[in-house]
Tab-separated table of C-alpha atoms in Angstrom:
chain	number	residue	atom	x	y	z
F	1	MET	CA	64.596	22.777	19.881
F	2	GLU	CA	62.233	19.809	19.994
F	3	PHE	CA	61.061	18.734	23.423
F	4	GLY	CA	60.247	15.116	24.139
F	5	LEU	CA	58.690	13.193	26.992
F	6	GLN	CA	59.597	9.662	28.023
F	7	VAL	CA	56.770	7.966	29.887
F	8	ASN	CA	56.175	4.470	31.253
F	9	ALA	CA	54.517	2.472	34.033
F	10	LEU	CA	51.152	4.260	33.872
F	11	GLU	CA	47.669	2.822	33.669
F	12	LEU	CA	46.641	2.960	30.019
F	13	PRO	CA	43.894	5.616	30.421
F	14	ARG	CA	46.393	7.809	32.263
F	15	LEU	CA	49.002	7.172	29.568
F	16	ARG	CA	46.511	8.489	27.012
F	17	ASP	CA	45.764	11.563	29.129
F	18	VAL	CA	49.441	12.346	29.703
F	19	ALA	CA	50.112	12.071	25.964
F	20	GLN	CA	47.385	14.588	25.250
F	21	GLN	CA	48.628	16.895	28.008
F	22	ALA	CA	52.193	16.786	26.668
F	23	GLU	CA	51.145	17.440	23.089
F	24	GLY	CA	49.013	20.349	24.219
F	25	LEU	CA	52.025	21.819	26.029
F	26	GLY	CA	54.179	21.718	22.898
F	27	PHE	CA	56.094	18.474	23.311
F	28	GLY	CA	56.901	17.184	19.851
F	29	PHE	CA	58.094	13.657	20.691
F	30	LEU	CA	56.567	11.030	22.981
F	31	ALA	CA	58.719	8.011	23.804
F	32	LEU	CA	58.385	4.718	25.638
F	33	PRO	CA	61.071	2.377	26.995
F	34	ASP	CA	61.247	-1.321	26.118
F	35	HIS	CA	61.835	-3.521	29.131
F	36	TYR	CA	60.445	-6.563	30.906
F	37	LEU	CA	61.713	-5.000	34.126
F	38	TYR	CA	62.384	-1.331	34.874
F	39	GLU	CA	65.702	-1.292	36.676
F	40	GLY	CA	67.144	1.853	38.225
F	41	PRO	CA	70.686	2.547	39.456
F	42	GLU	CA	72.505	-0.320	41.150
F	43	HIS	CA	69.808	-2.900	40.293
F	44	GLN	CA	66.973	-1.075	42.087
F	45	HIS	CA	63.563	-2.080	40.750
F	46	ASP	CA	59.880	-2.220	41.623
F	47	PRO	CA	58.526	-5.692	40.808
F	48	SER	CA	54.964	-4.307	40.734
F	49	ALA	CA	55.668	-1.615	38.119
F	50	LEU	CA	53.377	-1.769	35.084
F	51	VAL	CA	55.237	-3.140	32.069
F	52	TRP	CA	53.202	-2.908	28.865
F	53	ASP	CA	54.030	-4.173	25.410
F	54	PRO	CA	55.850	-1.161	23.927
F	55	MET	CA	54.238	-1.459	20.496
F	56	LEU	CA	50.709	-1.547	21.891
F	57	ALA	CA	51.510	1.271	24.312
F	58	ALA	CA	52.840	3.294	21.380
F	59	ALA	CA	49.522	2.683	19.629
F	60	VAL	CA	47.812	4.282	22.644
F	61	LEU	CA	50.062	7.327	22.280
F	62	ALA	CA	49.429	7.514	18.549
F	63	SER	CA	45.653	7.245	18.926
F	64	ALA	CA	45.598	9.912	21.659
F	65	THR	CA	47.520	12.522	19.660
F	66	THR	CA	47.552	14.174	16.254
F	67	ARG	CA	50.881	16.003	15.931
F	68	ALA	CA	53.586	14.616	18.216
F	69	ARG	CA	56.003	12.021	16.907
F	70	ILE	CA	55.763	8.610	18.578
F	71	GLY	CA	58.629	6.250	19.324
F	72	HIS	CA	60.800	4.426	21.798
F	73	LEU	CA	63.885	5.107	23.882
F	74	VAL	CA	64.667	2.490	22.842
F	75	LEU	CA	63.439	-0.841	21.517
F	76	CYS	CA	65.718	-3.729	22.462
F	77	ASN	CA	66.972	-5.421	19.308
F	78	LEU	CA	67.339	-8.766	21.090
F	79	PHE	CA	63.646	-8.966	21.993
F	80	ARG	CA	62.421	-9.221	18.372
F	81	HIS	CA	63.520	-10.408	14.970
F	82	PRO	CA	64.112	-7.396	12.675
F	83	VAL	CA	61.343	-8.558	10.336
F	84	GLU	CA	58.879	-8.331	13.216
F	85	THR	CA	60.249	-4.988	14.398
F	86	ALA	CA	60.016	-3.540	10.902
F	87	ARG	CA	56.415	-4.737	10.496
F	88	ALA	CA	55.327	-3.386	13.882
F	89	LEU	CA	56.892	0.021	13.246
F	90	THR	CA	55.313	0.175	9.805
F	91	THR	CA	51.922	-0.550	11.392
F	92	LEU	CA	52.468	2.242	13.923
F	93	ASP	CA	53.559	4.593	11.156
F	94	HIS	CA	50.257	4.022	9.364
F	95	LEU	CA	48.234	4.257	12.569
F	96	SER	CA	49.863	7.582	13.442
F	97	GLY	CA	49.721	9.062	9.950
F	98	GLY	CA	53.486	9.018	9.486
F	99	ARG	CA	54.662	10.101	12.951
F	100	VAL	CA	56.773	7.126	14.064
F	101	VAL	CA	60.417	7.367	15.096
F	102	ALA	CA	62.246	4.029	14.955
F	103	GLY	CA	64.221	4.076	18.199
F	104	ILE	CA	66.329	0.976	18.782
F	105	GLY	CA	69.335	-0.171	20.788
F	106	ALA	CA	71.494	-3.217	21.452
F	107	GLY	CA	70.013	-4.137	24.864
F	108	TRP	CA	71.702	-3.791	28.240
F	109	THR	CA	69.674	-4.845	31.321
F	110	GLU	CA	71.220	-8.225	32.091
F	111	ARG	CA	68.623	-9.125	34.746
F	112	GLU	CA	65.857	-9.121	32.092
F	113	PHE	CA	67.667	-11.767	30.103
F	114	GLU	CA	68.432	-13.850	33.165
F	115	MET	CA	64.776	-13.936	34.226
F	116	THR	CA	63.338	-14.593	30.739
F	117	GLY	CA	65.982	-16.939	29.343
F	118	ILE	CA	66.413	-14.761	26.252
F	119	PRO	CA	70.037	-15.134	25.081
F	120	PHE	CA	72.289	-12.257	26.159
F	121	PRO	CA	75.534	-12.375	24.196
F	122	ASP	CA	78.552	-10.181	24.927
F	123	VAL	CA	78.329	-6.514	24.011
F	124	THR	CA	80.438	-6.869	20.852
F	125	THR	CA	78.071	-9.531	19.497
F	126	ARG	CA	75.030	-7.481	20.477
F	127	LEU	CA	76.379	-4.536	18.523
F	128	ARG	CA	77.023	-6.661	15.429
F	129	MET	CA	73.447	-7.950	15.698
F	130	LEU	CA	72.110	-4.407	15.952
F	131	ASP	CA	74.112	-3.258	12.944
F	132	GLU	CA	72.830	-6.136	10.821
F	133	SER	CA	69.282	-5.744	12.114
F	134	LEU	CA	69.210	-2.085	11.054
F	135	ALA	CA	70.463	-3.021	7.588
F	136	VAL	CA	67.702	-5.650	7.293
F	137	MET	CA	64.954	-3.278	8.403
F	138	ARG	CA	66.038	-0.532	6.030
F	139	ARG	CA	65.970	-3.024	3.159
F	140	LEU	CA	62.533	-4.335	4.149
F	141	TRP	CA	61.200	-0.788	4.221
F	142	THR	CA	62.605	0.160	0.811
F	143	GLU	CA	62.832	-2.993	-1.349
F	144	GLU	CA	60.041	-4.962	-3.010
F	145	THR	CA	61.617	-8.222	-1.854
F	146	THR	CA	64.591	-8.725	0.421
F	147	THR	CA	67.115	-11.526	0.308
F	148	HIS	CA	69.751	-11.367	3.012
F	149	GLN	CA	72.304	-13.929	4.115
F	150	GLY	CA	74.070	-12.443	7.101
F	151	GLU	CA	75.826	-13.497	10.267
F	152	PHE	CA	72.637	-13.501	12.365
F	153	TYR	CA	69.657	-13.073	10.028
F	154	ARG	CA	68.679	-14.837	6.826
F	155	LEU	CA	65.832	-13.776	4.546
F	156	GLY	CA	64.879	-15.315	1.229
F	157	GLY	CA	62.766	-13.092	-0.975
F	158	ALA	CA	61.001	-11.564	2.034
F	159	ILE	CA	57.974	-9.415	1.204
F	160	ALA	CA	57.124	-6.485	3.480
F	161	HIS	CA	53.884	-4.804	2.443
F	162	PRO	CA	52.723	-2.138	3.001
F	163	LYS	CA	55.712	0.141	3.209
F	164	PRO	CA	55.887	2.865	5.881
F	165	VAL	CA	54.074	6.144	5.307
F	166	GLN	CA	57.362	8.004	5.700
F	167	HIS	CA	59.826	7.749	2.830
F	168	PRO	CA	62.249	6.158	2.499
F	169	HIS	CA	61.490	4.958	6.049
F	170	PRO	CA	60.789	6.346	9.537
F	171	PRO	CA	63.685	8.293	11.065
F	172	ILE	CA	66.043	5.978	12.920
F	173	LEU	CA	67.027	6.872	16.487
F	174	LEU	CA	69.863	5.072	18.226
F	175	GLY	CA	70.568	5.487	21.924
F	176	GLY	CA	73.790	4.781	23.796
F	177	ALA	CA	77.241	6.061	24.681
F	178	GLY	CA	79.806	3.344	23.941
F	179	LYS	CA	82.016	3.946	20.930
F	180	GLY	CA	80.825	0.749	19.248
F	181	LEU	CA	77.199	1.873	19.400
F	182	LEU	CA	78.077	5.391	18.289
F	183	ARG	CA	79.964	4.047	15.248
F	184	ILE	CA	76.783	2.223	14.225
F	185	ALA	CA	74.756	5.361	14.878
F	186	ALA	CA	77.083	7.385	12.663
F	187	ARG	CA	76.240	5.032	9.778
F	188	HIS	CA	72.515	4.485	10.333
F	189	ALA	CA	70.935	7.052	12.634
F	190	ASP	CA	68.971	10.180	11.890
F	191	ILE	CA	68.845	10.926	15.628
F	192	VAL	CA	71.476	9.972	18.215
F	193	ASN	CA	70.483	9.977	21.882
F	194	VAL	CA	73.692	10.051	23.921
F	195	ILE	CA	73.377	8.551	27.416
F	196	ALA	CA	75.600	7.145	30.170
F	197	GLU	CA	77.249	3.804	29.383
F	198	THR	CA	75.424	0.679	30.553
F	199	GLY	CA	76.114	-1.947	27.906
F	200	ARG	CA	79.259	-3.573	29.276
F	201	LYS	CA	78.184	-3.796	32.914
F	202	GLY	CA	74.587	-4.812	32.173
F	203	TYR	CA	73.086	-2.403	34.700
F	204	ILE	CA	73.061	1.291	35.627
F	205	ALA	CA	76.147	1.820	37.760
F	206	LEU	CA	76.347	5.043	39.750
F	207	ASP	CA	80.049	5.364	39.022
F	208	GLN	CA	79.286	5.388	35.289
F	209	VAL	CA	76.546	7.985	35.756
F	210	ALA	CA	79.027	10.150	37.688
F	211	LYS	CA	81.518	9.878	34.818
F	212	PHE	CA	78.896	11.029	32.306
F	213	THR	CA	79.812	14.685	32.574
F	214	ASP	CA	79.443	17.744	30.390
F	215	ALA	CA	82.890	17.050	28.951
F	216	ARG	CA	82.086	13.368	28.292
F	217	PHE	CA	78.899	14.311	26.424
F	218	ARG	CA	80.764	16.789	24.212
F	219	ALA	CA	83.467	14.206	23.531
F	220	ARG	CA	80.859	11.650	22.462
F	221	VAL	CA	79.217	14.204	20.169
F	222	ALA	CA	82.575	14.939	18.546
F	223	PHE	CA	83.164	11.201	18.126
F	224	VAL	CA	79.803	10.699	16.370
F	225	ARG	CA	80.492	13.572	14.013
F	226	ASP	CA	83.962	12.279	13.150
F	227	GLU	CA	82.584	8.785	12.514
F	228	ALA	CA	79.810	10.202	10.334
F	229	ARG	CA	82.378	12.019	8.189
F	230	ALA	CA	84.413	8.820	7.923
F	231	ALA	CA	81.268	7.023	6.740
F	232	GLY	CA	80.701	9.642	4.051
F	233	ARG	CA	77.802	11.367	5.837
F	234	ASP	CA	77.313	15.024	6.618
F	235	PRO	CA	77.337	15.101	10.442
F	236	GLU	CA	74.989	18.073	10.417
F	237	THR	CA	72.238	15.790	9.100
F	238	ILE	CA	72.287	13.852	12.396
F	239	THR	CA	70.055	15.261	15.139
F	240	LEU	CA	71.686	15.140	18.576
F	241	SER	CA	69.406	14.273	21.476
F	242	ASN	CA	69.808	14.593	25.249
F	243	VAL	CA	67.550	12.716	27.678
F	244	CYS	CA	67.262	13.976	31.256
F	245	PHE	CA	66.135	11.252	33.619
F	246	THR	CA	65.702	13.854	36.364
F	247	ALA	CA	64.014	17.121	35.367
F	248	MET	CA	62.892	19.323	38.232
F	249	VAL	CA	61.632	22.909	38.239
F	250	THR	CA	62.400	24.705	41.506
F	251	ASP	CA	60.918	27.837	43.056
F	252	SER	CA	64.144	29.665	43.867
F	253	PRO	CA	67.922	29.574	43.339
F	254	ASP	CA	68.274	28.516	46.974
F	255	GLU	CA	66.065	25.479	46.363
F	256	THR	CA	68.072	24.701	43.232
F	257	ARG	CA	71.257	24.691	45.280
F	258	GLU	CA	69.732	22.480	47.984
F	259	ARG	CA	68.588	19.943	45.399
F	260	ALA	CA	71.952	20.044	43.645
F	261	ILE	CA	73.755	19.363	46.921
F	262	MET	CA	71.525	16.339	47.464
F	263	PHE	CA	72.170	14.915	43.989
F	264	SER	CA	75.891	15.680	44.084
F	265	GLY	CA	76.087	13.665	47.278
F	266	LEU	CA	74.398	10.757	45.536
F	267	PHE	CA	76.439	10.776	42.334
F	268	GLY	CA	79.625	12.436	43.522
F	269	GLY	CA	81.171	15.547	42.047
F	270	SER	CA	80.607	19.241	42.534
F	271	ILE	CA	77.362	21.201	42.549
F	272	GLU	CA	78.369	22.806	39.259
F	273	ALA	CA	79.013	19.393	37.679
F	274	THR	CA	75.616	18.183	38.893
F	275	LEU	CA	73.812	21.164	37.371
F	276	ARG	CA	75.584	20.528	34.053
F	277	SER	CA	75.141	16.760	34.099
F	278	PRO	CA	73.565	15.439	30.880
F	279	THR	CA	71.306	13.192	32.981
F	280	MET	CA	69.743	16.095	34.898
F	281	LEU	CA	67.900	19.372	34.373
F	282	LEU	CA	67.431	21.198	37.649
F	283	GLY	CA	66.617	24.810	38.452
F	284	THR	CA	64.145	27.641	38.357
F	285	PRO	CA	62.464	28.216	34.989
F	286	GLU	CA	65.033	30.929	34.245
F	287	GLU	CA	67.946	28.680	35.216
F	288	ILE	CA	66.644	25.761	33.167
F	289	VAL	CA	66.051	27.925	30.092
F	290	ALA	CA	69.609	29.260	30.329
F	291	GLU	CA	71.009	25.724	30.717
F	292	ILE	CA	69.055	24.397	27.735
F	293	ARG	CA	70.287	27.280	25.614
F	294	ARG	CA	73.844	26.510	26.711
F	295	ARG	CA	73.463	22.851	25.766
F	296	ARG	CA	72.044	23.811	22.400
F	297	THR	CA	75.015	26.123	21.732
F	298	GLU	CA	77.868	24.107	23.276
F	299	TRP	CA	76.658	20.545	22.685
F	300	GLY	CA	74.737	21.089	19.463
F	301	ILE	CA	71.614	19.283	20.689
F	302	ALA	CA	68.361	19.825	18.810
F	303	GLN	CA	66.174	17.519	20.905
F	304	LEU	CA	65.772	17.398	24.679
F	305	VAL	CA	63.756	14.612	26.297
F	306	ILE	CA	62.656	14.628	29.935
F	307	SER	CA	61.347	11.694	31.935
F	308	PHE	CA	57.790	11.934	33.188
F	309	ALA	CA	57.642	12.933	36.867
F	310	GLY	CA	53.935	13.597	37.298
F	311	GLU	CA	51.331	15.777	35.649
F	312	ALA	CA	52.076	18.803	37.837
F	313	MET	CA	55.780	18.910	36.959
F	314	LEU	CA	54.977	18.265	33.291
F	315	GLN	CA	52.501	21.165	33.279
F	316	ARG	CA	54.974	23.504	34.905
F	317	PHE	CA	57.795	22.550	32.548
F	318	GLY	CA	55.503	22.928	29.551
F	319	GLU	CA	54.191	26.332	30.610
F	320	GLU	CA	57.293	27.911	32.120
F	321	VAL	CA	60.181	26.416	30.126
F	322	VAL	CA	59.152	25.130	26.690
F	323	PRO	CA	57.806	28.431	25.259
F	324	ARG	CA	60.911	30.344	26.338
F	325	VAL	CA	63.635	28.254	24.703
């Protein structure tokens, strides 16, 4: 099991320190989001939150560490032309000594596009753009020159030098839950991070989070594997990833139950459903270890990413959970 940490909205010196702390605790993947605005459930946001350029912030992570893989959950395809994305990720791959993960998605936070004026087409168009963008980047990373005449992107003898350190290219991570995105992931991705659906609504809706249950996660995993077979790929070559936006280590089973009651009231559903929700990881160290082992066995995940919730919680998770899984 590889453990990852998603971190954002920190002062840059603290970002460096957290990266070093996480690597020292055994986290093998450090990830950043890609937003102009960090929006929580039902449009909640803090307008004063620190929003760094994700490529430069990834360079901070890479320079602060020596072993952990560096990437994004996930880059928004609509924010950059694929030629620029490919070049930036190649630069990070060299800076990190071949540790970059190319995490990318179709884009979903509608408010970001409204406030910046960046075009925000319908979800079907966004997915076609992502599919073509991935094809372009893979060609840029592997071909001496690339000529491409597609629906959205046109290249004429494009030169991309140097090539990435990793061959044939950095591992590709796609994040999402809609069937359209997962079909693309089945064709392109080395890692698939399955999350609650946001693409059609354009924001995080609590009713969608509530529907993202244990059963829904397993169904999405089965769908990815079936699509991979249909595309002529061995589904076992795709790493399945679970990101927990709430990860909390408690001191006792009673505290676990109290916290679960609170979250079940927020999202709806039973206490048991809350404790098995793919978006959460809640319990004593023993309870969390047992739940991670269950997810590894029943869901087939090989990567688990938690969101940063402070140095103290990170330290506790790293000392009391990571070594025991």
